Amino acid sequence: MKILGVGFNYREHTAEATDLGIGLPHQPEPLFFHKGDALLKQGMPFFLPDMGSRIDYEAELVVQICRVGKCIAERFAHRYYQHITLGIDFTARDLQRAAIAEGKPWLSAKVFDGSAVVGHWIDKDTLGYPEHPIPFALRHNGLEVQRSDSSCMIHSIDKLIAYISRYQTLRMGDLIFTGTPVGTGPVAIGDHLEGYLGEERVLELAIK
C-alpha cells in the first residue's frame, strides 16, 4: 500500500499558503507527493514528533483505491474507488516552507511517523457522490476550523486518479489524500481533533 498526497488543490488554501510565506509556482497540473509508511493506526493518538517544528493539521478527503489501474482515463476513474473518508495530513510547516524556498523535496515535512491519519470509511454511494458534492469539516478543540466540499477542488477526485496513474500504477488499498482547504493551523499537546463527512463524525484524534 502506498499513500499519496496532493498539494494546493483548493484556491483559498493556495492564497493561505502565500500568507504563510510559502512561495508557489504556477501549477496547472496536480502536484502530488508520497507520504511513505506514515499511516497512524486507527484509534491511536498522534504524538507530536520531537523535531522542533510547527506541526499543522490539514483536513482532506481521502479515497481508497479498490482495483489495479495504470493510465486510467478520467471518464473511468470512478470505477477505481468506492470508499471515502476524512483524513489529516500532518505537515511540519517550517520544514515545508524551507524546502519549497530551496527547491527541495518535502520529505522531512510530510513523511514522519503517524503523519497520515484516516477516519472510518463510508461508501461513496451512501454519500450520494458524485451526484452530490461531499461536505467535510474539521473541529479543533471543539471549534470548527476547516469546512469545504468536494466541488471546491481545483482538480477533481477522478482527475487526480487519472493524472497520478499516468506515472504510477494504482493498486488495491492505495490511499490518496486529495488536498486541504483554507483554515490549516498548528496543533499542541492536549489538543483534540474531530473530522466530519456531512454531519457524521468519522475521525476523532487526541494530540499527545
Short mmCIF file of C-alpha atoms in Angstrom, two decimals:
data_model
loop_
_atom_site.label_atom_id
_atom_site.label_comp_id
_atom_site.label_asym_id
_atom_site.label_seq_id
_atom_site.Cartn_x
_atom_site.Cartn_y
_atom_site.Cartn_z
CA MET A 1 0.00 0.00 0.00
CA LYS A 2 1.21 3.49 -0.81
CA ILE A 3 -0.03 6.80 0.48
CA LEU A 4 -0.16 9.72 -1.94
CA GLY A 5 -0.88 13.34 -1.12
CA VAL A 6 -1.97 16.23 -3.31
CA GLY A 7 -0.75 19.75 -2.67
CA PHE A 8 -2.61 23.04 -3.12
CA ASN A 9 -5.83 21.67 -4.59
CA TYR A 10 -8.08 24.44 -3.17
CA ARG A 11 -7.65 28.02 -4.36
CA GLU A 12 -8.23 29.62 -0.95
CA HIS A 13 -5.60 27.39 0.64
CA THR A 14 -3.14 28.40 -2.09
CA ALA A 15 -3.72 32.03 -1.04
CA GLU A 16 -3.36 30.98 2.61
CA ALA A 17 -0.03 29.34 1.80
CA THR A 18 1.22 32.65 0.42
CA ASP A 19 0.26 34.29 3.71
CA LEU A 20 2.31 31.61 5.48
CA GLY A 21 5.34 32.67 3.49
CA ILE A 22 5.25 29.74 1.06
CA GLY A 23 6.01 30.93 -2.45
CA LEU A 24 4.23 28.78 -5.03
CA PRO A 25 4.88 28.50 -8.76
CA HIS A 26 2.01 28.36 -11.25
CA GLN A 27 0.82 24.76 -11.15
CA PRO A 28 -1.61 23.91 -13.98
CA GLU A 29 -1.47 20.17 -13.24
CA PRO A 30 -1.91 18.34 -9.91
CA LEU A 31 1.03 18.39 -7.54
CA PHE A 32 1.37 15.04 -5.81
CA PHE A 33 3.84 13.54 -3.36
CA HIS A 34 4.37 10.41 -1.28
CA LYS A 35 3.57 10.08 2.42
CA GLY A 36 5.70 6.96 2.80
CA ASP A 37 4.78 4.50 5.54
CA ALA A 38 3.26 7.22 7.72
CA LEU A 39 -0.22 5.85 8.41
CA LEU A 40 -1.38 6.21 12.02
CA LYS A 41 -3.17 3.14 13.36
CA GLN A 42 -6.85 3.91 13.88
CA GLY A 43 -7.74 4.61 17.49
CA MET A 44 -4.23 5.69 18.42
CA PRO A 45 -3.34 9.24 19.50
CA PHE A 46 -0.95 11.37 17.46
CA PHE A 47 2.32 12.01 19.29
CA LEU A 48 3.97 15.27 18.32
CA PRO A 49 7.35 14.46 16.81
CA ASP A 50 10.45 15.75 18.52
CA MET A 51 11.65 17.81 15.56
CA GLY A 52 11.39 21.30 16.99
CA SER A 53 8.88 22.09 14.25
CA ARG A 54 5.46 23.63 13.92
CA ILE A 55 3.08 20.77 13.07
CA ASP A 56 -0.08 21.82 11.22
CA TYR A 57 -3.30 19.87 10.68
CA GLU A 58 -4.64 19.64 7.11
CA ALA A 59 -8.08 18.02 6.81
CA GLU A 60 -8.64 16.27 3.49
CA LEU A 61 -10.98 13.91 1.70
CA VAL A 62 -9.21 10.58 1.29
CA VAL A 63 -10.09 7.91 -1.27
CA GLN A 64 -9.11 4.25 -1.15
CA ILE A 65 -8.24 2.57 -4.44
CA CYS A 66 -10.18 -0.68 -4.94
CA ARG A 67 -8.67 -2.11 -8.14
CA VAL A 68 -5.40 -2.09 -10.06
CA GLY A 69 -5.08 0.56 -12.75
CA LYS A 70 -2.49 2.24 -14.94
CA CYS A 71 -3.08 5.16 -17.33
CA ILE A 72 -6.72 5.34 -16.25
CA ALA A 73 -8.96 7.53 -18.39
CA GLU A 74 -10.70 10.20 -16.32
CA ARG A 75 -14.12 9.02 -17.50
CA PHE A 76 -13.42 5.58 -16.00
CA ALA A 77 -11.70 6.74 -12.80
CA HIS A 78 -14.91 6.41 -10.74
CA ARG A 79 -14.58 2.63 -11.07
CA TYR A 80 -11.32 2.61 -9.11
CA TYR A 81 -12.60 3.74 -5.70
CA GLN A 82 -15.67 3.03 -3.64
CA HIS A 83 -14.87 4.30 -0.15
CA ILE A 84 -14.10 7.81 1.08
CA THR A 85 -13.24 9.25 4.46
CA LEU A 86 -11.78 12.33 6.08
CA GLY A 87 -8.08 12.30 6.81
CA ILE A 88 -5.45 14.58 8.31
CA ASP A 89 -2.17 15.20 6.53
CA PHE A 90 0.06 16.49 9.31
CA THR A 91 2.74 18.83 7.99
CA ALA A 92 5.89 20.28 9.53
CA ARG A 93 5.14 23.74 8.19
CA ASP A 94 8.52 25.34 8.82
CA LEU A 95 10.32 22.47 7.11
CA GLN A 96 7.93 22.62 4.16
CA ARG A 97 8.43 26.36 3.81
CA ALA A 98 12.21 25.95 3.76
CA ALA A 99 12.08 23.05 1.28
CA ILE A 100 9.89 24.98 -1.16
CA ALA A 101 12.11 28.05 -0.91
CA GLU A 102 15.17 25.95 -1.69
CA GLY A 103 13.52 23.84 -4.41
CA LYS A 104 13.94 20.65 -2.39
CA PRO A 105 11.57 17.70 -1.83
CA TRP A 106 9.12 17.89 1.07
CA LEU A 107 10.15 14.55 2.59
CA SER A 108 11.03 15.79 6.07
CA ALA A 109 7.90 17.98 6.20
CA LYS A 110 5.40 15.33 5.13
CA VAL A 111 6.77 11.87 5.90
CA PHE A 112 7.09 11.26 9.63
CA ASP A 113 5.52 8.61 11.82
CA GLY A 114 1.77 8.97 12.19
CA SER A 115 1.50 11.97 9.88
CA ALA A 116 -1.21 10.31 7.74
CA VAL A 117 -4.46 9.87 9.67
CA VAL A 118 -7.70 8.42 8.28
CA GLY A 119 -11.17 8.10 9.75
CA HIS A 120 -13.63 5.28 9.17
CA TRP A 121 -14.66 4.67 5.58
CA ILE A 122 -18.03 5.47 4.02
CA ASP A 123 -19.31 4.10 0.73
CA LYS A 124 -19.48 6.86 -1.87
CA ASP A 125 -22.99 5.72 -2.83
CA THR A 126 -24.10 6.36 0.76
CA LEU A 127 -22.66 9.86 0.41
CA GLY A 128 -24.55 10.37 -2.87
CA TYR A 129 -21.29 11.02 -4.73
CA PRO A 130 -20.72 12.09 -7.48
CA GLU A 131 -24.29 13.31 -7.95
CA HIS A 132 -23.84 15.46 -4.84
CA PRO A 133 -20.63 17.05 -3.53
CA ILE A 134 -19.17 15.69 -0.30
CA PRO A 135 -19.14 18.27 2.52
CA PHE A 136 -16.48 17.90 5.19
CA ALA A 137 -15.27 19.77 8.25
CA LEU A 138 -12.64 19.68 10.98
CA ARG A 139 -13.04 20.83 14.58
CA HIS A 140 -10.05 21.80 16.69
CA ASN A 141 -10.77 21.73 20.42
CA GLY A 142 -14.47 22.00 19.65
CA LEU A 143 -14.19 24.94 17.24
CA GLU A 144 -14.75 24.46 13.52
CA VAL A 145 -11.56 25.46 11.70
CA GLN A 146 -11.99 23.96 8.24
CA ARG A 147 -15.08 23.43 6.09
CA SER A 148 -15.44 22.78 2.38
CA ASP A 149 -16.79 20.22 -0.08
CA SER A 150 -15.51 18.20 -3.00
CA SER A 151 -16.88 20.65 -5.59
CA CYS A 152 -14.31 23.23 -4.44
CA MET A 153 -11.33 21.17 -5.57
CA ILE A 154 -9.22 22.57 -8.40
CA HIS A 155 -8.67 19.01 -9.64
CA SER A 156 -11.50 16.52 -9.01
CA ILE A 157 -11.00 13.09 -7.48
CA ASP A 158 -11.38 11.45 -10.88
CA LYS A 159 -8.87 13.81 -12.48
CA LEU A 160 -6.38 13.13 -9.70
CA ILE A 161 -6.68 9.38 -10.19
CA ALA A 162 -6.27 9.71 -13.96
CA TYR A 163 -3.26 12.00 -13.59
CA ILE A 164 -1.42 10.01 -10.93
CA SER A 165 -1.99 6.72 -12.78
CA ARG A 166 -0.06 8.11 -15.77
CA TYR A 167 3.06 7.90 -13.61
CA GLN A 168 2.39 5.12 -11.12
CA THR A 169 0.26 2.01 -11.13
CA LEU A 170 -2.51 2.34 -8.55
CA ARG A 171 -3.19 -0.80 -6.54
CA MET A 172 -5.88 -2.05 -4.18
CA GLY A 173 -5.59 -0.34 -0.81
CA ASP A 174 -3.61 2.68 -2.00
CA LEU A 175 -4.73 5.94 -0.38
CA ILE A 176 -4.95 9.36 -2.00
CA PHE A 177 -5.18 12.46 0.21
CA THR A 178 -6.86 14.93 -2.15
CA GLY A 179 -5.76 18.29 -0.73
CA THR A 180 -6.82 20.62 2.07
CA PRO A 181 -8.98 23.75 2.08
CA VAL A 182 -8.25 27.01 3.87
CA GLY A 183 -8.03 27.00 7.66
CA THR A 184 -4.94 24.93 8.45
CA GLY A 185 -3.22 25.59 11.75
CA PRO A 186 -0.85 24.25 14.40
CA VAL A 187 -1.53 21.58 17.00
CA ALA A 188 -0.18 21.26 20.52
CA ILE A 189 -0.12 18.59 23.19
CA GLY A 190 -3.56 18.22 24.74
CA ASP A 191 -5.46 19.26 21.60
CA HIS A 192 -8.43 17.32 20.26
CA LEU A 193 -9.43 17.00 16.59
CA GLU A 194 -12.75 15.79 15.15
CA GLY A 195 -13.45 15.22 11.46
CA TYR A 196 -16.83 15.08 9.74
CA LEU A 197 -18.29 14.00 6.41
CA GLY A 198 -21.58 15.85 6.31
CA GLU A 199 -22.98 15.51 9.82
CA GLU A 200 -21.27 12.19 10.53
CA ARG A 201 -18.17 12.19 12.69
CA VAL A 202 -15.70 9.85 11.06
CA LEU A 203 -12.49 10.83 12.87
CA GLU A 204 -11.52 11.67 16.45
CA LEU A 205 -7.93 12.23 17.48
CA ALA A 206 -6.03 13.24 20.60
CA ILE A 207 -2.70 15.05 20.34
CA LYS A 208 -0.11 13.91 22.89
#
